Structure formats: structure tokens, C-alpha cells
CSV table of C-alpha atoms and ligand atoms in Angstrom, one decimal:
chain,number,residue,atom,x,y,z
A,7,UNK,CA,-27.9,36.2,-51.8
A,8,UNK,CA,-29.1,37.7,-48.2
A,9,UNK,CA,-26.4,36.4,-46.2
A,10,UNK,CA,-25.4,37.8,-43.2
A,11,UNK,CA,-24.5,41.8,-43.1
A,12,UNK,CA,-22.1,43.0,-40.1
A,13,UNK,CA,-21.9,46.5,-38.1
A,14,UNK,CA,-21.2,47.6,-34.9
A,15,UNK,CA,-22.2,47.4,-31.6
A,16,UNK,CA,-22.7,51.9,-31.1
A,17,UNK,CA,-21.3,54.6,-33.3
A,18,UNK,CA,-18.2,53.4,-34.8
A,19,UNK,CA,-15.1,54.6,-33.5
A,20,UNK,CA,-14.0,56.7,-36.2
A,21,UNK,CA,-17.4,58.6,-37.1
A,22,UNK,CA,-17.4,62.2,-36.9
A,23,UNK,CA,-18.9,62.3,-33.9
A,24,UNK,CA,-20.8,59.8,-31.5
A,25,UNK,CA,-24.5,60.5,-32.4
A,26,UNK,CA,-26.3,57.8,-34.4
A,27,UNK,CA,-26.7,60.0,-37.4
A,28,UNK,CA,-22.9,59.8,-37.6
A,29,UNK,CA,-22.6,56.4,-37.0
A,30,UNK,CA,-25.1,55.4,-39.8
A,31,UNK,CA,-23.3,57.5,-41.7
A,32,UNK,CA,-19.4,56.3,-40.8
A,33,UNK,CA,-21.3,52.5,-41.3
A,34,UNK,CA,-22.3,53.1,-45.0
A,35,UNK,CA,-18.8,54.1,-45.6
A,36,UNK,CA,-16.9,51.5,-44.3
A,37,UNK,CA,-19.1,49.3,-46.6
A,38,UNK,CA,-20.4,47.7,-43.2
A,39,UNK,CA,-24.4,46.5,-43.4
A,40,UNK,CA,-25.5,47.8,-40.0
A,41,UNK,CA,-25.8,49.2,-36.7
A,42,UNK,CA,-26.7,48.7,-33.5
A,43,UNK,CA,-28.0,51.7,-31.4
A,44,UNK,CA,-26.9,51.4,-28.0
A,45,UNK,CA,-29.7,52.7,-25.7
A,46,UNK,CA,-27.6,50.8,-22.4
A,47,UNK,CA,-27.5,53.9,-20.4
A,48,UNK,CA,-31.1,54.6,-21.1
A,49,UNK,CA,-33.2,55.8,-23.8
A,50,UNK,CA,-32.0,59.5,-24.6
A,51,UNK,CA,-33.7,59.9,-28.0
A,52,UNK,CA,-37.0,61.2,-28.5
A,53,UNK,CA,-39.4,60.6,-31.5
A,54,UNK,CA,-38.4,63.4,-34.2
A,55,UNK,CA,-34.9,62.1,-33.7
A,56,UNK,CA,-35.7,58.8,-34.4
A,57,UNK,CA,-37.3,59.8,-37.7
A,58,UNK,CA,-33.4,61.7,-38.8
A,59,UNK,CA,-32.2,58.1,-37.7
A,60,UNK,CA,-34.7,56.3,-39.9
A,61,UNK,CA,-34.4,58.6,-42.9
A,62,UNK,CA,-30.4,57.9,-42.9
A,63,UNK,CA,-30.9,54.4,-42.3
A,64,UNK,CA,-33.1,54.1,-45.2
A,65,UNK,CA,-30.9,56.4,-47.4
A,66,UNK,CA,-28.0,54.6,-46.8
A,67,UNK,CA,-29.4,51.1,-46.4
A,68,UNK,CA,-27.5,50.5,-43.1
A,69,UNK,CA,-29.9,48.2,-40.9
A,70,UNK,CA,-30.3,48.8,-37.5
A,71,UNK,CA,-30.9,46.9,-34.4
A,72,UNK,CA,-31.7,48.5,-30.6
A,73,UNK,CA,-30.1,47.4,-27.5
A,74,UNK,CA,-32.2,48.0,-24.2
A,75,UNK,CA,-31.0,50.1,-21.2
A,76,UNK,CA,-28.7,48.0,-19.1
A,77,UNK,CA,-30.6,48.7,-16.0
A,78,UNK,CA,-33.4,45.5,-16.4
A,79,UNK,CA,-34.1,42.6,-14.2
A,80,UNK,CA,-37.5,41.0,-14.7
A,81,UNK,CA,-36.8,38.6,-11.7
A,82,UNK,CA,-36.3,41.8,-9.6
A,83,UNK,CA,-37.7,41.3,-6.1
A,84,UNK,CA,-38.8,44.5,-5.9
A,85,UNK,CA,-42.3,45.3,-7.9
A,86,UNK,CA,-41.3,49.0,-8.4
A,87,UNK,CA,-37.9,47.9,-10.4
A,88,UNK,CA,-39.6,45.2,-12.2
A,89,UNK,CA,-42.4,47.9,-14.1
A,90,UNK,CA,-39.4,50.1,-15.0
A,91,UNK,CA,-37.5,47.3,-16.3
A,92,UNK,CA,-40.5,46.7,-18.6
A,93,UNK,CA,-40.8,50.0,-19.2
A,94,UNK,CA,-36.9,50.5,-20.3
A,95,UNK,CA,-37.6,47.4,-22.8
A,96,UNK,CA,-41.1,49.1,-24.1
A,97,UNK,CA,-38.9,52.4,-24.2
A,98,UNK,CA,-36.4,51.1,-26.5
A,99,UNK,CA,-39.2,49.0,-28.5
A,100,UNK,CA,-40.9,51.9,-29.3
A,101,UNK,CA,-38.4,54.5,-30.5
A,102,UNK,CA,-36.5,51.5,-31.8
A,103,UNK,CA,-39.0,50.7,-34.1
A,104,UNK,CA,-39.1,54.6,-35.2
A,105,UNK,CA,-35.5,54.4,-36.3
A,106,UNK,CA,-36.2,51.0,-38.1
A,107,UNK,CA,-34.7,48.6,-35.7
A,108,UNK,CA,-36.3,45.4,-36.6
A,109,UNK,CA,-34.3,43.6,-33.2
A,110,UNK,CA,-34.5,45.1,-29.6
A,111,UNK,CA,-32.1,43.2,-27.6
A,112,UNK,CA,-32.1,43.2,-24.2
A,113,UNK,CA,-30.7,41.7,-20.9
A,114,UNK,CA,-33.4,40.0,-19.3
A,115,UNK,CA,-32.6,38.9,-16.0
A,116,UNK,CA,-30.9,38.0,-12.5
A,117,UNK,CA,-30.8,34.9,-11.1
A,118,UNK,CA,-30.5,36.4,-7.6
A,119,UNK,CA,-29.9,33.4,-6.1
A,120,UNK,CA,-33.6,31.6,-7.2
A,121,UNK,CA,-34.2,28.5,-8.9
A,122,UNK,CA,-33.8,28.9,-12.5
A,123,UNK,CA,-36.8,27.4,-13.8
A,124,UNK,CA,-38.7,29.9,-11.3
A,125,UNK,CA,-37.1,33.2,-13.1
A,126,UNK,CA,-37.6,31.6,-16.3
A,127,UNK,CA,-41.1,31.8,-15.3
A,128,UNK,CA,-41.1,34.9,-13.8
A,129,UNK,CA,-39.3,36.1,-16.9
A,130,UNK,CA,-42.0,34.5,-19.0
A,131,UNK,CA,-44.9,36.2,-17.7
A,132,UNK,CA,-43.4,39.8,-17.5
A,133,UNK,CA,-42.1,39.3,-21.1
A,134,UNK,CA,-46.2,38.1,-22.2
A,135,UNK,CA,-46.9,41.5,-20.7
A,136,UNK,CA,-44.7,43.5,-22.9
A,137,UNK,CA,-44.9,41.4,-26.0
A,138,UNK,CA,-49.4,42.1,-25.6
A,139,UNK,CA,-48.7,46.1,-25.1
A,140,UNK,CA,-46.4,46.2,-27.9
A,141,UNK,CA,-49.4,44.3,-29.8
A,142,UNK,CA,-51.6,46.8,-29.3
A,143,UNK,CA,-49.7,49.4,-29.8
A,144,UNK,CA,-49.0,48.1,-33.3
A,145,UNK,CA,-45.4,47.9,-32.7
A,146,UNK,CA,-43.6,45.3,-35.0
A,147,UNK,CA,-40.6,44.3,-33.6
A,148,UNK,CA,-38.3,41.2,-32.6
A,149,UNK,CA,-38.4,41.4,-28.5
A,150,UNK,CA,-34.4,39.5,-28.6
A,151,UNK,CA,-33.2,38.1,-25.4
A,152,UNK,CA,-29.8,37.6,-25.3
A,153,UNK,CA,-27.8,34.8,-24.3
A,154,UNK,CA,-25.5,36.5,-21.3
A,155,UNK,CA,-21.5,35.4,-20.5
A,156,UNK,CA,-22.0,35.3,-16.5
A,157,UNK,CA,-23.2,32.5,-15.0
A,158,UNK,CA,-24.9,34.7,-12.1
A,159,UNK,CA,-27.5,36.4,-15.2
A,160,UNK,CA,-30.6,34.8,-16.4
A,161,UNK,CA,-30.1,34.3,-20.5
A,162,UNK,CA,-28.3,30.4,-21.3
A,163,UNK,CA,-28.8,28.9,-24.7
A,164,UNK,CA,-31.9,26.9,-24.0
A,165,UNK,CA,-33.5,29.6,-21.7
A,166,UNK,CA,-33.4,31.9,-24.3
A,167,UNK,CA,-34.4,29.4,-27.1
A,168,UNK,CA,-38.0,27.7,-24.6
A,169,UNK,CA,-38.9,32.0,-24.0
A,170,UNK,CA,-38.5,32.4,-28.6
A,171,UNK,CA,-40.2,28.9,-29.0
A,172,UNK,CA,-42.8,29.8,-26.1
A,173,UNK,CA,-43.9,33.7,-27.2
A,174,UNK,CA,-44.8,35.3,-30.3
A,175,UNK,CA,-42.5,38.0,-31.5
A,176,UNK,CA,-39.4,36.6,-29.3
A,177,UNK,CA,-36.3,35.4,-30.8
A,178,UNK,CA,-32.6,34.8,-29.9
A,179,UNK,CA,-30.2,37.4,-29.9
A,180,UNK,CA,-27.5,34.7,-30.1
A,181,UNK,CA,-24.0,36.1,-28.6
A,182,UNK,CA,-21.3,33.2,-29.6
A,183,UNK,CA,-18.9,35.3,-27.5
A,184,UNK,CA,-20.9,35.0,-24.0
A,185,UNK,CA,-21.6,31.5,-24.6
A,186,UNK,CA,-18.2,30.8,-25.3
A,187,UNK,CA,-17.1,32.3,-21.8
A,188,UNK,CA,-20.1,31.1,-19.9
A,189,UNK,CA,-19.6,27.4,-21.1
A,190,UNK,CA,-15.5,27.4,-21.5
A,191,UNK,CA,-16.4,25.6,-24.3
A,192,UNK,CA,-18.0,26.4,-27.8
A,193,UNK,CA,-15.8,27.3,-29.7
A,194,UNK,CA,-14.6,25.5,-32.1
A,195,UNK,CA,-16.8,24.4,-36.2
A,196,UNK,CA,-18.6,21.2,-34.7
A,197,UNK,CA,-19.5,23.1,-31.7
A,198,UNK,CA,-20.7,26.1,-33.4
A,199,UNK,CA,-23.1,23.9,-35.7
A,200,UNK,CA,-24.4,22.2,-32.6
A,201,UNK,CA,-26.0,25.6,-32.0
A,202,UNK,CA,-27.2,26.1,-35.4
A,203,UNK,CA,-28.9,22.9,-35.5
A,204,UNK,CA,-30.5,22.8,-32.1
A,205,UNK,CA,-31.9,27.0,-33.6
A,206,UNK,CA,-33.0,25.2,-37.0
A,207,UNK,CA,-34.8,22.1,-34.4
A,208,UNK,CA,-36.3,24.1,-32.0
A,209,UNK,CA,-37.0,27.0,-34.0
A,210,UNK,CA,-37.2,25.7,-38.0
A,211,UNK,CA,-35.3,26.8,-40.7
A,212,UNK,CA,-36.6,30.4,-40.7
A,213,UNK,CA,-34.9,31.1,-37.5
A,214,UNK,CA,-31.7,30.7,-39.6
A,215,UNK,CA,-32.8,33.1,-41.9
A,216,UNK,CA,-33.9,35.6,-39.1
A,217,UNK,CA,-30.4,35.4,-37.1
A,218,UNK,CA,-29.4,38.0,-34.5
A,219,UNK,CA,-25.9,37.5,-33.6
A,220,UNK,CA,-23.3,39.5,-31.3
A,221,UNK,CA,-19.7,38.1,-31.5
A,222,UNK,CA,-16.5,40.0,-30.0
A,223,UNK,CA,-12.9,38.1,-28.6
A,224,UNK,CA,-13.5,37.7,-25.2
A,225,UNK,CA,-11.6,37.3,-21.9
A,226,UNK,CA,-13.5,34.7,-19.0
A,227,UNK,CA,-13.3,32.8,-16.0
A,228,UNK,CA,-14.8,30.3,-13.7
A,229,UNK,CA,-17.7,32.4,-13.3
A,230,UNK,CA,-17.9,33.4,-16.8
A,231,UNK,CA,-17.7,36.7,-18.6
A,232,UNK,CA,-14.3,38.9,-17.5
A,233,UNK,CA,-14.2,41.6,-20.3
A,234,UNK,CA,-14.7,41.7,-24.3
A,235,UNK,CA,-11.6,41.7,-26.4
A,236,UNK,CA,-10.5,41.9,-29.8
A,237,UNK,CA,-10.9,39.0,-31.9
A,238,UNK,CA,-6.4,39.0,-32.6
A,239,UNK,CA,-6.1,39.1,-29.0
A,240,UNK,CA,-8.8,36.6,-27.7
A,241,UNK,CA,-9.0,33.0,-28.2
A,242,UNK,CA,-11.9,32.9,-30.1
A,243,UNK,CA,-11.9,30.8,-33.6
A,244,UNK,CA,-13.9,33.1,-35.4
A,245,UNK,CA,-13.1,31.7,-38.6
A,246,UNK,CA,-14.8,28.1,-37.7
A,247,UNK,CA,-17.5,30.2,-36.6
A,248,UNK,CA,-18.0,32.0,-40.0
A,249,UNK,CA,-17.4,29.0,-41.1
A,250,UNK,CA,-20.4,27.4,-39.8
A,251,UNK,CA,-22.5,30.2,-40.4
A,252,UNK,CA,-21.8,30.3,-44.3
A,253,UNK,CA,-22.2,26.3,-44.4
A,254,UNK,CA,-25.8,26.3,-42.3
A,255,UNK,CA,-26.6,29.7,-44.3
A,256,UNK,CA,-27.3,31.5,-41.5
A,257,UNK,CA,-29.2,35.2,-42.4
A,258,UNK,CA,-29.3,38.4,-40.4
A,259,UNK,CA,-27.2,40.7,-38.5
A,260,UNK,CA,-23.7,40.2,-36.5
A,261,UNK,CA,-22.8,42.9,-34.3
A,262,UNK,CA,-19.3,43.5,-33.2
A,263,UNK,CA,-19.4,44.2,-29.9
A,264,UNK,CA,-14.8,44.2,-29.4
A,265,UNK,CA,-13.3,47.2,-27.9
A,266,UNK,CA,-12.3,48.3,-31.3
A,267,UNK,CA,-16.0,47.8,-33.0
A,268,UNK,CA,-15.1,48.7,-36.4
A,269,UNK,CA,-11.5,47.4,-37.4
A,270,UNK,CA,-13.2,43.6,-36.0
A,271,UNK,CA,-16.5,44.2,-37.8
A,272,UNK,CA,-14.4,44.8,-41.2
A,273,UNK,CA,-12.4,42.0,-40.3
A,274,UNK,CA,-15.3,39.7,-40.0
A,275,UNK,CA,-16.8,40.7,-42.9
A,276,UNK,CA,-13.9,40.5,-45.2
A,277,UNK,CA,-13.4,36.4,-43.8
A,278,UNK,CA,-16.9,35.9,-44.4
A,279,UNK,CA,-17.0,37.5,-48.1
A,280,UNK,CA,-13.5,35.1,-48.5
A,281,UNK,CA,-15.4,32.2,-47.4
A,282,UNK,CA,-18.4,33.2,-49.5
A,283,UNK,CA,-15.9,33.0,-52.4
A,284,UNK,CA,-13.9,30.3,-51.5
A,285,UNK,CA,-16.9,27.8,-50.7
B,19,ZN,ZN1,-25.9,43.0,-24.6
């Protein structure tokens, strides 16, 4: 049984230290199934460390997943920002893929104000650009959009879903959490199976085998996204969630992304092994 594995948004809490190496390492002995190496403040890793990531990935089995730099807008007005924000995405691709990451997620975009369908193009075409570098650079990985909690960024359900069923090597990096505080709504079994259907419609069944998910409790407004929380303390039903998941047999990564990483990622896990058993 594949199933879903879960892990942690960064280097646990209680590793040794906060490298990645330590974090892999902290992972395997919690008996969580991965990690997610968080290049948000750029990427500081070069390519020998990236192999020490990918030979303790490998040794302990822990699977890993990138997040891009935090500093991308592909509907930048500026041309300048636009090429680094590629960049910071090709960046994270490439010495993602060194450490094993088979997901780069990233935060695509702005709305600045601009019609949406004209930075869902804009989007578009920069993304084509990347996806046809990474191409030729031999570089096998999922390019993962994710869908973003605020309703000023670029990144809701279906805009995320049109740019995986639109480009090659793009798929959803599905974050229940932001959608849940972008919508005010979603969050409750029939809900969270809306979503998995409209993924298994618009993207057939392997996109349920192929899941990318970030999930934390989450605090949110009129405009969306206030501040992550932990599950206990946040509203979120992430039992119906797991629920769903188990029932529509959803396969991939989860990534905990609440303030205490670990003790929700454990947490998660242990429901979704009870509900495993359970049926
Ligand atoms: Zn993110």
C-alpha cells in the first residue's frame, strides 16, 4: 500500500540542529515519511551539499520535496524581477532535484491589481519558459504551484489546476489549509471530496496517486490568510480531511506546515494510520 507519507515543512523542531542533514535525519526517527526543504529565503545550498542531502535521503528513505524562495512574482511589472523570479524557481529545481526532491513548490504570483485571467496568462508563458529550460537541462521534476490563502496572490484552486492540465511537468501542490482560509469554506468531508473529484476530473486518476499536499490549522479573515496554527488550536476538521483522503486513496506527500511542524505531522499521521485500520 503507497498511501500517503507525512513530514514537515523545514527541519523539524527537535533535530540536532537546523541543517537538512539533521532534519532528514530527526524525520527517519520520528517514523515520519518526508521532508520538505525550505529554500524561502533563497537557495543557500550548493551542489556537493545537495549530494550529503540525497545520500541521507536515500539511506534513510525520507522523501523530500523543495519549496522555492519566497521572493517570486511572475506577473511582476518589472522585467528585471520577473527573470530572477524564474531564476529563484530554476534555482531550487535544479539543486532540488540533486537532493531528490521529486516536487518544487512554489508561490507563483501577484495579482497586483490586473485582471486574473491576464496573470494567469502571464503566469502561463513565463512558467512554459522554465518548464522548456528544465527540459533541456534534463531536469525531472514536478514544477508545483501552490494554491495561496490570500486573496491578493495569484494561486486559487482552478488557476492552479488550468496551469497542471495546460503544461507538461506542472502539478498542484494542493494546500487544504489556504483554501480553507481563502474560501471560508472547505472544510468539512463533502467539501474536501469536491476537491478530490474535480483533481481526479480535470487531472485523471493518476493525479490522485501523484498528490502534493500542505495542511496546517490556520487563522483567516475577509481577505484570507492571517497566520498558520496548530491543528488543536485551529478550526480545521482534519479528521474529515484524512478522511476523504483514505476513502478517494489519495497518494503522495503531506507536509505540515503548523508552528509546531512535527508534534502535528505525528499527529496526522497517527489519525490517518487509525483510519487506515479502522476502514
Ligand atoms: Zn508555500
Amino acid at each position: 500500500m503507497a498511501g500517503l507519507l507525512f513530514g514537515t515543512g523545514g527541519t523539524p523542531h527537535s533535530a540536532k540542529t537546523g541543517s537538512t542533514i539533521d532534519g532528514i535525519l530527526r524525520i527517519a526517527e520520528l517514523g515520519l515519511g518526508g521532508m520538505e526543504i525550505e529554500f524561502v529565503q533563497g537557495v543557500r545550498m550548493g551542489e556537493a551539499g545537495a549530494r550529503l542531502v540525497a545520500e541521507t535521503a536515500a539511506r534513510t528513505g525520507v522523501k523530500l520535496s523543495a519549496h522555492a524562495p519566497y521572493f517570486i512574482n511572475l506577473n511582476s511589472h518589472e522585467p528585471e524581477k520577473i527573470r530572477a523570479s524564474q531564476e529563484r524557481i530554476l534555482q531550487t529545481a535544479r539543486i532540488g532535484a540533486i537532493c531528490g526532491a521529486q516536487s518544487i513548490v512554489f508561490h507563483a504570483a501577484f495579482y497586483l491589481g490586473d485582471p486574473p485571467p491576464e496573470v494567469y496568462n502571464r503566469v502561463k508563458n513565463y512558467l512554459v519558459e522554465i518548464v522548456n529550460r528544465l527540459k533541456r537541462e534534463s531536469i525531472r521534476v514536478w514544477l508545483r504551484p501552490e494554491i495561496m490563502g490570500k486573496a491578493s496572490q495569484f494561486g486559487d484552486i482552478d488557476e492552479v489546476i488550468n496551469l497542471s492540465t495546460e503544461l507538461e511537468g506542472v502539478a498542484p501542490c494542493i494546500d487544504f489549509a489556504h483554501w480553507h482560509a481563502r474560501t471560508g469554506a472547505f472544510n468539512s468531508y463533502a467539501e474536501f471530496v469536491s476537491i478530490l473529484l474535480k483533481i481526479k476530473e480535470r487531472l485523471g486518476d493518476k493525479a490522485l496517486q501523484n498528490m502534493h499536499i500542505h495542511f496546517a490549522g490556520i487563522n483567516y479573515g475577509k481577505k484570507g490568510e492571517i497566520k498558520h496554527l496548530d491543528l488543536k488550536e485551529s478550526d480545521f476538521q482534519y479528521i474529515e480531511l484524512l478522511q476523504a483522503l483514505k476513502n478517494y486513496e489519495a497518494e503522495g506527500l503531506v507536509i505540515c506546515e503548523s508552528p509546531n511542524l512535527e508534534e502535528d505531522a505525528l499527529l496526522l499521521q497517527a489519525t490517518y494510520s487509525k483510519l487506515l485500520k479502522t476502514g
